[in-house]
Short mmCIF file of C-alpha atoms and ligand atoms in Angstrom, two decimals:
data_model
loop_
_atom_site.label_atom_id
_atom_site.label_comp_id
_atom_site.label_asym_id
_atom_site.label_seq_id
_atom_site.Cartn_x
_atom_site.Cartn_y
_atom_site.Cartn_z
CA MET K 1345 0.00 0.00 0.00
CA LYS K 1346 2.75 2.39 0.99
CA ILE K 1347 4.78 1.58 -2.12
CA PHE K 1348 1.72 2.24 -4.25
CA SER K 1349 1.12 5.69 -2.77
CA VAL K 1350 4.80 6.66 -3.16
CA SER K 1351 4.78 5.64 -6.80
CA VAL K 1352 1.63 7.72 -7.39
CA ILE K 1353 3.37 10.79 -5.95
CA ASN K 1354 6.44 10.17 -8.11
CA MET K 1355 4.21 9.79 -11.15
CA ALA K 1356 2.69 13.24 -10.74
CA TYR K 1357 5.79 15.33 -11.48
CA TRP K 1358 8.98 14.60 -13.38
CA ASN K 1359 10.87 17.52 -11.80
CA LYS K 1360 8.73 18.86 -9.00
CA GLU K 1361 11.12 21.55 -7.78
CA ILE K 1362 11.23 23.20 -11.21
CA GLU K 1363 7.61 22.52 -12.16
CA CYS K 1364 6.15 23.96 -8.95
CA MET K 1365 8.64 26.77 -8.27
CA PRO K 1366 7.17 29.97 -6.80
CA GLN K 1367 6.59 32.77 -9.32
CA GLU K 1368 9.07 35.20 -7.76
CA GLU K 1369 11.87 32.66 -8.02
CA ILE K 1370 10.88 31.77 -11.60
CA LYS K 1371 11.11 35.43 -12.63
CA LYS K 1372 14.52 35.84 -10.97
CA ARG K 1373 15.92 32.77 -12.68
CA GLN K 1374 14.42 33.61 -16.07
CA LEU K 1375 16.00 37.07 -15.97
CA ASP K 1376 19.35 35.57 -15.11
CA MET K 1377 19.08 33.08 -18.01
CA LEU K 1378 17.96 35.79 -20.43
CA GLN K 1379 20.81 38.15 -19.50
CA LYS K 1380 23.41 35.40 -19.96
CA LEU K 1381 21.88 34.31 -23.29
CA ILE K 1382 21.82 37.82 -24.74
CA ALA K 1383 25.37 38.64 -23.59
CA HIS K 1384 26.61 35.41 -25.22
CA LEU K 1385 24.76 35.92 -28.51
CA TYR K 1386 25.81 39.58 -28.82
CA LYS K 1387 29.44 38.65 -28.30
CA ASP K 1388 29.66 35.38 -30.23
CA ASN K 1389 27.26 35.42 -33.19
CA LYS K 1390 27.27 37.88 -36.07
CA PHE K 1391 23.57 37.48 -36.88
CA TYR K 1392 22.43 38.37 -33.33
CA HIS K 1393 25.08 41.06 -32.92
CA ASP K 1394 24.08 42.84 -36.13
CA LYS K 1395 20.38 42.57 -35.39
CA MET K 1396 20.77 44.09 -31.93
CA ALA K 1397 23.16 46.76 -33.18
CA ALA K 1398 20.65 47.76 -35.89
CA LYS K 1399 18.08 48.39 -33.14
CA GLY K 1400 20.62 50.13 -30.91
CA VAL K 1401 20.32 47.60 -28.08
CA VAL K 1402 23.21 46.24 -25.98
CA PRO K 1403 23.06 43.36 -23.45
CA GLU K 1404 23.27 45.85 -20.54
CA ASP K 1405 19.83 47.21 -21.55
CA ILE K 1406 18.22 44.01 -20.29
CA LYS K 1407 17.72 44.89 -16.62
CA THR K 1408 14.27 43.35 -16.09
CA LEU K 1409 12.28 40.59 -17.83
CA GLU K 1410 10.04 43.24 -19.38
CA ASP K 1411 13.12 44.70 -21.11
CA ILE K 1412 12.92 41.74 -23.48
CA THR K 1413 10.60 43.96 -25.55
CA LYS K 1414 13.61 46.15 -26.39
CA LEU K 1415 15.12 43.28 -28.38
CA PRO K 1416 14.41 42.86 -32.11
CA PHE K 1417 12.05 40.16 -33.39
CA MET K 1418 13.23 37.19 -35.44
CA TYR K 1419 11.32 35.76 -38.36
CA LYS K 1420 11.22 32.55 -40.39
CA GLN K 1421 12.80 34.58 -43.21
CA ASP K 1422 15.92 35.07 -41.03
CA LEU K 1423 16.31 31.29 -40.95
CA ARG K 1424 15.99 31.09 -44.71
CA ASP K 1425 18.43 33.99 -45.29
CA ASN K 1426 21.01 32.36 -43.02
CA TYR K 1427 20.59 28.82 -44.36
CA PRO K 1428 22.13 26.43 -43.67
CA THR K 1429 24.16 27.11 -40.51
CA LYS K 1430 24.94 30.83 -40.18
CA MET K 1431 22.64 31.13 -37.18
CA PHE K 1432 24.21 28.20 -35.37
CA THR K 1433 26.04 29.33 -32.26
CA GLU K 1434 28.14 26.20 -31.75
CA PRO K 1435 30.79 24.77 -34.10
CA ILE K 1436 29.70 21.89 -36.29
CA ASP K 1437 31.63 19.30 -34.24
CA LYS K 1438 29.34 20.06 -31.27
CA ILE K 1439 26.20 19.49 -33.38
CA VAL K 1440 24.93 15.93 -32.95
CA ARG K 1441 21.74 16.09 -35.03
CA PHE K 1442 19.98 18.03 -37.79
CA HIS K 1443 16.26 18.24 -38.46
CA VAL K 1444 14.45 19.98 -41.28
CA SER K 1445 10.97 21.49 -40.84
CA SER K 1446 8.14 20.03 -42.88
CA GLY K 1447 7.77 23.20 -44.95
CA THR K 1448 4.10 23.93 -44.26
CA THR K 1449 4.64 27.54 -45.25
CA GLY K 1450 7.41 27.49 -47.83
CA LYS K 1451 11.04 26.47 -48.14
CA PRO K 1452 11.92 24.11 -45.27
CA THR K 1453 14.35 25.34 -42.62
CA LEU K 1454 17.26 23.57 -40.98
CA VAL K 1455 17.79 23.28 -37.22
CA GLY K 1456 20.66 21.70 -35.26
CA TYR K 1457 21.10 20.28 -31.77
CA THR K 1458 23.98 19.77 -29.33
CA ARG K 1459 23.88 16.83 -26.96
CA ASN K 1460 22.48 19.16 -24.24
CA ASP K 1461 19.79 20.41 -26.62
CA LEU K 1462 18.59 16.84 -27.21
CA GLU K 1463 18.67 16.30 -23.47
CA PHE K 1464 16.41 19.25 -22.58
CA TRP K 1465 14.05 18.35 -25.46
CA SER K 1466 13.52 14.89 -23.94
CA GLU K 1467 13.35 16.44 -20.47
CA ALA K 1468 10.49 18.73 -21.64
CA LEU K 1469 8.62 15.74 -23.02
CA ALA K 1470 9.31 13.67 -19.94
CA ARG K 1471 7.72 16.38 -17.78
CA SER K 1472 4.77 16.59 -20.18
CA LEU K 1473 4.16 12.83 -20.44
CA THR K 1474 4.50 12.39 -16.67
CA SER K 1475 1.93 15.17 -16.14
CA CYS K 1476 -0.51 13.04 -18.18
CA GLY K 1477 0.23 9.86 -16.24
CA VAL K 1478 2.49 8.15 -18.81
CA GLY K 1479 5.39 6.20 -17.32
CA GLU K 1480 7.21 2.86 -17.19
CA LYS K 1481 4.04 0.79 -17.34
CA ASP K 1482 3.07 2.26 -20.71
CA VAL K 1483 3.64 1.08 -24.26
CA MET K 1484 3.81 4.16 -26.49
CA GLN K 1485 3.22 3.88 -30.21
CA VAL K 1486 4.89 6.72 -32.08
CA SER K 1487 2.94 7.20 -35.30
CA TYR K 1488 4.48 10.54 -36.21
CA GLY K 1489 6.83 10.48 -39.18
CA TYR K 1490 10.44 9.56 -38.36
CA GLY K 1491 13.23 11.27 -40.26
CA LEU K 1492 13.76 14.93 -41.03
CA PHE K 1493 10.44 15.81 -39.36
CA THR K 1494 10.92 16.28 -35.60
CA GLY K 1495 7.69 14.51 -34.57
CA GLY K 1496 8.82 10.88 -34.58
CA LEU K 1497 12.22 11.13 -32.93
CA GLY K 1498 11.03 13.83 -30.51
CA ALA K 1499 8.15 11.78 -29.10
CA HIS K 1500 10.34 8.66 -29.21
CA TYR K 1501 13.10 9.96 -26.94
CA GLY K 1502 10.62 11.63 -24.57
CA ALA K 1503 8.71 8.37 -24.11
CA GLU K 1504 11.92 6.39 -23.61
CA LYS K 1505 13.06 8.90 -21.01
CA VAL K 1506 10.01 8.23 -18.81
CA GLY K 1507 10.70 4.52 -19.20
CA ALA K 1508 7.78 3.70 -21.49
CA THR K 1509 8.26 0.91 -24.05
CA VAL K 1510 8.35 2.60 -27.44
CA LEU K 1511 6.83 1.13 -30.58
CA PRO K 1512 8.32 3.25 -33.40
CA THR K 1513 5.79 2.59 -36.18
CA GLY K 1514 6.04 5.97 -37.91
CA THR K 1515 3.21 6.74 -40.34
CA GLY K 1516 1.61 4.47 -42.93
CA ASN K 1517 0.66 0.80 -43.14
CA THR K 1518 -2.27 1.53 -40.86
CA GLU K 1519 -3.71 -2.00 -40.73
CA ARG K 1520 -0.38 -3.33 -39.49
CA GLN K 1521 -0.22 -0.51 -36.92
CA ILE K 1522 -3.59 -1.59 -35.53
CA GLU K 1523 -2.51 -5.23 -35.32
CA LEU K 1524 0.63 -4.23 -33.43
CA MET K 1525 -1.40 -1.98 -31.17
CA GLN K 1526 -3.51 -4.98 -30.20
CA ASP K 1527 -0.68 -7.56 -30.03
CA LEU K 1528 1.69 -5.43 -27.94
CA GLY K 1529 -0.82 -3.84 -25.59
CA VAL K 1530 -0.22 -0.24 -26.69
CA THR K 1531 -1.58 2.14 -24.01
CA ALA K 1532 -0.59 5.52 -25.50
CA ILE K 1533 -0.07 6.91 -28.99
CA ALA K 1534 1.45 10.06 -30.49
CA CYS K 1535 0.40 11.22 -33.98
CA THR K 1536 -1.50 13.94 -35.80
CA PRO K 1537 -5.22 14.19 -34.95
CA SER K 1538 -6.06 13.56 -38.62
CA TYR K 1539 -4.01 10.36 -38.68
CA PHE K 1540 -5.65 9.16 -35.48
CA ILE K 1541 -9.11 9.67 -37.00
CA HIS K 1542 -7.97 7.71 -40.03
CA MET K 1543 -6.74 4.93 -37.74
CA ILE K 1544 -10.11 4.78 -35.98
CA ASP K 1545 -11.80 4.38 -39.39
CA VAL K 1546 -9.41 1.68 -40.59
CA ALA K 1547 -9.81 -0.18 -37.29
CA LYS K 1548 -13.59 -0.05 -37.71
CA GLN K 1549 -13.34 -1.45 -41.25
CA LYS K 1550 -11.26 -4.33 -39.85
CA GLY K 1551 -13.91 -4.97 -37.22
CA VAL K 1552 -11.69 -3.62 -34.41
CA ASP K 1553 -13.28 -1.37 -31.81
CA ILE K 1554 -10.42 0.61 -30.25
CA ARG K 1555 -12.40 1.03 -27.04
CA LYS K 1556 -13.05 -2.71 -26.53
CA ASP K 1557 -10.43 -4.53 -28.56
CA THR K 1558 -7.32 -2.58 -27.51
CA VAL K 1559 -5.96 -1.17 -24.25
CA LEU K 1560 -5.17 2.21 -25.82
CA ARG K 1561 -6.08 4.90 -23.28
CA ARG K 1562 -4.21 8.07 -24.17
CA ALA K 1563 -3.51 9.88 -27.45
CA PHE K 1564 -1.05 12.78 -27.79
CA LEU K 1565 -2.26 14.64 -30.83
CA GLY K 1566 -0.62 17.63 -32.46
CA ALA K 1567 1.58 19.03 -35.24
CA GLU K 1568 -1.53 20.69 -36.73
CA PRO K 1569 -4.44 22.75 -35.40
CA TRP K 1570 -7.47 20.87 -34.08
CA THR K 1571 -10.47 21.90 -32.00
CA GLU K 1572 -12.37 20.91 -28.85
CA GLY K 1573 -15.09 19.60 -31.20
CA MET K 1574 -12.54 17.30 -32.84
CA ARG K 1575 -11.38 16.14 -29.39
CA LYS K 1576 -14.98 15.20 -28.53
CA HIS K 1577 -15.40 13.29 -31.79
CA ILE K 1578 -12.15 11.40 -31.28
CA GLU K 1579 -12.89 10.53 -27.67
CA GLU K 1580 -16.43 9.35 -28.44
CA ALA K 1581 -15.23 7.25 -31.36
CA SER K 1582 -12.29 5.61 -29.59
CA GLY K 1583 -12.71 5.84 -25.83
CA VAL K 1584 -9.20 7.31 -25.44
CA LYS K 1585 -8.34 10.47 -23.55
CA ALA K 1586 -6.88 12.92 -26.10
CA TYR K 1587 -4.22 15.48 -25.13
CA ASP K 1588 -2.92 18.40 -27.16
CA ILE K 1589 0.83 18.32 -27.87
CA TYR K 1590 2.59 21.36 -29.29
CA GLY K 1591 5.96 22.38 -30.64
CA MET K 1592 7.81 23.33 -33.78
CA SER K 1593 11.19 22.43 -35.19
CA GLU K 1594 12.68 25.85 -34.39
CA MET K 1595 11.89 25.27 -30.67
CA ALA K 1596 13.25 21.68 -30.90
CA GLY K 1597 10.15 19.74 -31.98
CA PRO K 1598 7.02 18.49 -30.22
CA MET K 1599 7.61 19.07 -26.52
CA TYR K 1600 4.77 20.65 -24.58
CA THR K 1601 1.41 19.12 -23.65
CA GLU K 1602 -1.59 19.75 -21.51
CA CYS K 1603 -1.55 18.11 -18.07
CA GLU K 1604 -4.36 15.83 -16.81
CA GLU K 1605 -6.52 18.97 -16.28
CA ARG K 1606 -6.43 19.66 -20.03
CA CYS K 1607 -6.86 23.42 -19.74
CA GLY K 1608 -3.96 24.86 -21.71
CA ILE K 1609 -0.47 23.72 -22.64
CA HIS K 1610 2.17 24.01 -19.91
CA ILE K 1611 5.38 25.72 -21.06
CA PRO K 1612 8.42 24.91 -18.89
CA TRP K 1613 9.62 28.34 -17.72
CA ASP K 1614 13.28 27.26 -17.69
CA ILE K 1615 13.19 26.26 -21.37
CA MET K 1616 11.02 28.76 -23.21
CA TYR K 1617 9.91 32.33 -22.46
CA CYS K 1618 6.58 33.23 -24.08
CA GLU K 1619 5.15 36.57 -25.11
CA VAL K 1620 1.92 37.16 -27.03
CA VAL K 1621 1.74 40.23 -29.29
CA ASP K 1622 -0.73 41.82 -31.64
CA PRO K 1623 0.43 40.43 -35.02
CA GLU K 1624 0.00 43.79 -36.74
CA THR K 1625 1.25 46.34 -34.20
CA ASP K 1626 3.72 43.98 -32.45
CA GLU K 1627 2.51 45.44 -29.12
CA PRO K 1628 2.15 42.98 -26.21
CA VAL K 1629 -1.45 41.96 -25.50
CA ALA K 1630 -2.84 41.39 -21.99
CA PRO K 1631 -2.88 37.86 -20.51
CA GLY K 1632 -6.02 36.09 -21.73
CA GLN K 1633 -6.05 38.10 -24.97
CA LYS K 1634 -5.34 36.31 -28.22
CA GLY K 1635 -2.41 37.25 -30.41
CA GLU K 1636 0.72 35.85 -32.03
CA LEU K 1637 3.09 33.78 -29.93
CA VAL K 1638 6.67 35.06 -29.66
CA VAL K 1639 9.24 32.73 -28.12
CA THR K 1640 12.72 32.94 -26.65
CA MET K 1641 14.51 29.67 -25.99
CA LEU K 1642 16.40 30.21 -22.77
CA LYS K 1643 18.86 27.34 -22.84
CA LYS K 1644 19.30 26.21 -26.42
CA GLU K 1645 22.95 25.92 -27.43
CA ALA K 1646 23.19 25.12 -31.16
CA PHE K 1647 20.31 27.10 -32.49
CA PRO K 1648 18.90 29.68 -30.06
CA LEU K 1649 15.84 31.76 -30.71
CA VAL K 1650 15.23 35.26 -29.39
CA ARG K 1651 11.78 36.83 -29.77
CA TYR K 1652 10.91 34.54 -32.66
CA LYS K 1653 7.49 35.30 -34.16
CA VAL K 1654 6.06 31.83 -34.65
CA LYS K 1655 2.80 32.97 -36.31
CA ASP K 1656 0.73 30.64 -34.11
CA VAL K 1657 -2.34 32.26 -32.57
CA THR K 1658 -2.91 31.70 -28.84
CA CYS K 1659 -3.08 33.52 -25.50
CA ILE K 1660 -1.26 33.25 -22.18
CA MET K 1661 -3.67 31.82 -19.63
CA PRO K 1662 -3.60 33.97 -16.52
CA GLU K 1663 -5.23 31.70 -13.93
CA PRO K 1664 -3.12 29.09 -12.07
CA CYS K 1665 -3.56 25.43 -13.05
CA LYS K 1666 -5.27 23.01 -10.66
CA CYS K 1667 -2.42 20.52 -11.11
CA GLY K 1668 -0.11 22.69 -8.98
CA ARG K 1669 2.42 23.44 -11.71
CA THR K 1670 3.43 27.09 -11.72
CA SER K 1671 4.76 27.15 -15.28
CA PRO K 1672 2.86 29.42 -17.66
CA ARG K 1673 0.23 27.94 -19.95
CA ILE K 1674 -0.83 28.86 -23.44
CA ALA K 1675 -4.29 28.16 -24.84
CA ARG K 1676 -4.86 25.65 -27.65
CA ILE K 1677 -3.43 27.08 -30.90
CA THR K 1678 -6.38 28.19 -33.01
CA GLY K 1679 -4.40 28.58 -36.24
CA ARG K 1680 -1.54 30.50 -37.76
CA THR K 1681 -1.68 34.17 -38.69
CA ASP K 1682 -0.86 33.04 -42.23
CA ASP K 1683 -3.66 30.39 -42.17
CA MET K 1684 -6.33 33.03 -41.91
CA LEU K 1685 -8.62 33.17 -44.92
CA ILE K 1686 -10.07 36.52 -45.87
CA ILE K 1687 -13.45 35.80 -47.42
CA ARG K 1688 -15.15 38.87 -48.85
CA GLY K 1689 -13.24 40.97 -46.34
CA ILE K 1690 -14.11 38.81 -43.32
CA ASN K 1691 -11.39 36.96 -41.42
CA VAL K 1692 -12.05 33.23 -41.09
CA PHE K 1693 -9.78 30.69 -39.45
CA PRO K 1694 -10.16 27.06 -40.57
CA SER K 1695 -10.46 26.14 -36.87
CA GLN K 1696 -13.65 28.26 -36.61
CA ILE K 1697 -15.13 26.26 -39.47
CA GLU K 1698 -14.16 22.97 -37.81
CA HIS K 1699 -15.54 24.12 -34.46
CA THR K 1700 -18.93 25.06 -35.95
CA LEU K 1701 -19.13 21.99 -38.17
CA LEU K 1702 -18.47 19.45 -35.44
CA GLN K 1703 -21.41 20.71 -33.37
CA ILE K 1704 -23.67 19.12 -36.00
CA PRO K 1705 -24.38 15.51 -34.98
CA GLU K 1706 -24.84 14.14 -38.53
CA VAL K 1707 -21.34 15.00 -39.76
CA GLU K 1708 -18.12 12.96 -39.62
CA SER K 1709 -14.84 14.62 -38.72
CA HIS K 1710 -13.64 14.63 -42.34
CA TYR K 1711 -14.04 17.83 -44.33
CA MET K 1712 -12.33 19.99 -46.97
CA ILE K 1713 -12.44 23.77 -47.36
CA ILE K 1714 -12.19 25.07 -50.92
CA VAL K 1715 -11.96 28.74 -51.77
CA ASP K 1716 -12.52 30.07 -55.28
CA ARG K 1717 -12.84 33.48 -56.80
CA ILE K 1718 -15.81 33.58 -59.16
CA ASN K 1719 -16.76 36.83 -60.93
CA ALA K 1720 -14.47 38.74 -58.56
CA LEU K 1721 -16.20 37.29 -55.48
CA ASP K 1722 -14.78 34.83 -52.96
CA VAL K 1723 -16.74 31.57 -52.72
CA LEU K 1724 -16.15 29.24 -49.80
CA THR K 1725 -17.20 25.64 -50.36
CA LEU K 1726 -17.24 23.17 -47.52
CA GLN K 1727 -17.23 19.49 -48.43
CA VAL K 1728 -18.43 17.42 -45.49
CA GLU K 1729 -18.70 13.67 -44.94
CA ILE K 1730 -22.01 12.55 -43.49
CA LYS K 1731 -22.34 9.61 -41.10
CA PRO K 1732 -23.75 6.55 -42.93
CA GLU K 1733 -26.75 6.45 -40.58
CA ALA K 1734 -27.56 10.10 -41.41
CA PHE K 1735 -27.53 9.52 -45.18
CA SER K 1736 -30.96 9.37 -46.76
CA ASP K 1737 -32.38 8.60 -50.23
CA LYS K 1738 -34.89 11.36 -49.71
CA VAL K 1739 -33.63 14.45 -51.49
CA ASN K 1740 -35.56 16.84 -49.26
CA GLU K 1741 -33.96 15.41 -46.10
CA MET K 1742 -30.49 15.88 -47.56
CA THR K 1743 -31.37 19.40 -48.73
CA ASP K 1744 -32.60 20.24 -45.22
CA LEU K 1745 -29.36 19.00 -43.66
CA LYS K 1746 -27.26 20.96 -46.16
CA LYS K 1747 -29.29 24.12 -45.45
CA ARG K 1748 -28.97 23.59 -41.70
CA ILE K 1749 -25.16 23.39 -41.96
CA GLU K 1750 -25.07 26.45 -44.22
CA ASN K 1751 -27.21 28.42 -41.75
CA GLU K 1752 -24.99 27.45 -38.80
CA MET K 1753 -21.89 28.52 -40.73
CA LYS K 1754 -23.45 31.85 -41.68
CA LYS K 1755 -24.53 32.44 -38.08
CA TYR K 1756 -21.08 31.81 -36.57
CA LEU K 1757 -18.70 32.94 -39.32
CA ASN K 1758 -20.75 35.75 -40.79
CA VAL K 1759 -19.81 34.45 -44.21
CA ALA K 1760 -21.92 32.55 -46.75
CA VAL K 1761 -20.69 28.97 -47.11
CA LYS K 1762 -21.73 26.53 -49.83
CA VAL K 1763 -22.00 23.04 -48.35
CA GLU K 1764 -21.54 19.84 -50.35
CA LEU K 1765 -22.54 16.64 -48.55
CA LYS K 1766 -20.24 13.69 -49.23
CA GLU K 1767 -20.50 9.99 -48.57
CA SER K 1768 -18.53 8.58 -45.63
CA GLY K 1769 -15.01 7.61 -46.76
CA SER K 1770 -14.97 9.77 -49.89
CA LEU K 1771 -12.73 12.70 -48.82
CA PRO K 1772 -8.90 12.50 -48.57
CA ARG K 1773 -7.25 10.98 -45.49
CA PHE K 1774 -3.92 12.18 -44.06
CA GLU K 1775 -1.04 10.31 -42.44
CA GLY K 1776 1.01 13.34 -41.45
CA LYS K 1777 -0.15 16.94 -41.27
CA SER K 1778 -3.52 17.36 -42.94
CA LYS K 1779 -4.11 19.75 -45.85
CA ARG K 1780 -7.78 20.57 -45.59
CA VAL K 1781 -7.73 24.00 -47.20
CA ILE K 1782 -7.45 24.44 -50.95
CA ASP K 1783 -7.30 28.10 -51.88
CA ARG K 1784 -7.71 28.34 -55.66
CA ARG K 1785 -8.08 32.10 -55.83
CA THR K 1786 -6.03 34.04 -58.35
CA TYR K 1787 -6.01 37.80 -58.52
CA GLU K 1788 -5.14 38.83 -62.07
P1 LIG X 1421 6.49 23.55 -40.48
O1 LIG X 1421 6.20 25.00 -40.20
O2 LIG X 1421 7.44 23.33 -41.60
O3 LIG X 1421 5.26 22.69 -40.58
P2 LIG X 1421 6.95 22.13 -38.02
O4 LIG X 1421 6.84 20.77 -38.58
O5 LIG X 1421 7.93 22.38 -36.96
O6 LIG X 1421 7.28 23.09 -39.18
O7 LIG X 1421 5.50 22.57 -37.55
C1 LIG X 1421 5.26 23.49 -36.54
C2 LIG X 1421 3.88 24.09 -36.66
O8 LIG X 1421 2.87 23.08 -36.59
C3 LIG X 1421 3.55 25.02 -35.52
O9 LIG X 1421 4.11 26.31 -35.69
C4 LIG X 1421 2.04 25.04 -35.56
O10 LIG X 1421 1.57 25.94 -36.55
C5 LIG X 1421 1.71 23.63 -35.96
N1 LIG X 1421 1.38 22.84 -34.73
C6 LIG X 1421 2.16 21.97 -34.07
N2 LIG X 1421 1.50 21.43 -33.01
C7 LIG X 1421 0.27 22.00 -32.99
C8 LIG X 1421 -0.88 21.89 -32.12
N3 LIG X 1421 -0.91 21.05 -31.09
N4 LIG X 1421 -1.95 22.65 -32.41
C9 LIG X 1421 -1.94 23.50 -33.46
N5 LIG X 1421 -0.90 23.65 -34.31
C10 LIG X 1421 0.20 22.91 -34.08
ZN1 LIG X 1422 -1.68 21.72 -15.15
#
């Protein structure tokens, strides 16, 4: 009995001292880390030196944490301009790994890691997985792509660090993945939400009910935006508890998750410093207000980041978490500033469409958003799969359903949406990051 209660306490935190440190101490330590980082980059790296000099800032200007706003921003373009290794701050013989981003928004970018960088990446994941109850007893299937993409190897080393048994399936060959999941008693999985939905479908076609025929209990889903509505669909269809996992290759890779409370993503204060700014004015927004995330990596050696505008839209959550961790939390990412569609002058994020759509009980979680420009007007078409039991031969029933979805969309998005109902299984499926938006507009 005693042993059991001790192991439960150990399970709760990976590094309790750091994870539950009082705010005052966190601020003191973050300032110390920031000052050392900036002094080092100004002295040792031409890119950072020139950027700071152009803004007239010197390391001595950083006297408080708030002084971080005096520093210049960094952009994805800086990475491209300095490709491949001009932004590296360690010599190549100290670099033990490269990764290349998946290129969602253009030319892929290269990142590098020292041995210590790989260590804190796994440490971040170990804290995250522990906060969700994953440990030695678990078998973790990693169905993110392995290779240049950070997802597979990132989740892999994090799960190994907490002592879980890792099943490195990568993506693809879904039927085989389901067999292995059953044979090896997989309890947790990491993949994109769209791939997990695909897996649920393939399992169903094989006559496997994930809830009854496997012992899968937790899914760490990320690498692309998804909504609370999608979480509900996934949980109802599979019986697993789904957690949001976030990261990007410039930070290291996937590293941060929600805890068991599932109310925002914990960001370890000793690894990453977060700001949220208005994407247009670059002014900081108040806690709880949405804006663009700006990150500073406080202890990265090979490839640091200072005030990097990541384009992801979120907010810093002001209220403390019930789990007792004192690290800051950011809200679920609702999209990227460059994901936003402007439809007849109105801003629409794909996540708003997903959120509205998944409130409608007849629809499946597969959809495509197509934008055209017809006679100088934007036309948004939403193709939606309908559950087999909701499909009807009666034309008027189908027309009513289509109208109902169109009305809901209009009500919530303030934009007219043309809905096309599709048969279950007819829209594309995705193994890695999904591509659900096709923007065919041209502006000649
Ligand atoms: P690329 O920009 O080439 O796709 P990455 O593979 O590193 O590079 O992807 C990072 C991006 O993926 C993030 O900036 C974010 O837009 C998206 N992303 C990752 N995890 C999540 C998540 N849990 N929710 C929403 N978006 C996510
Ligand atoms: Zn928490």
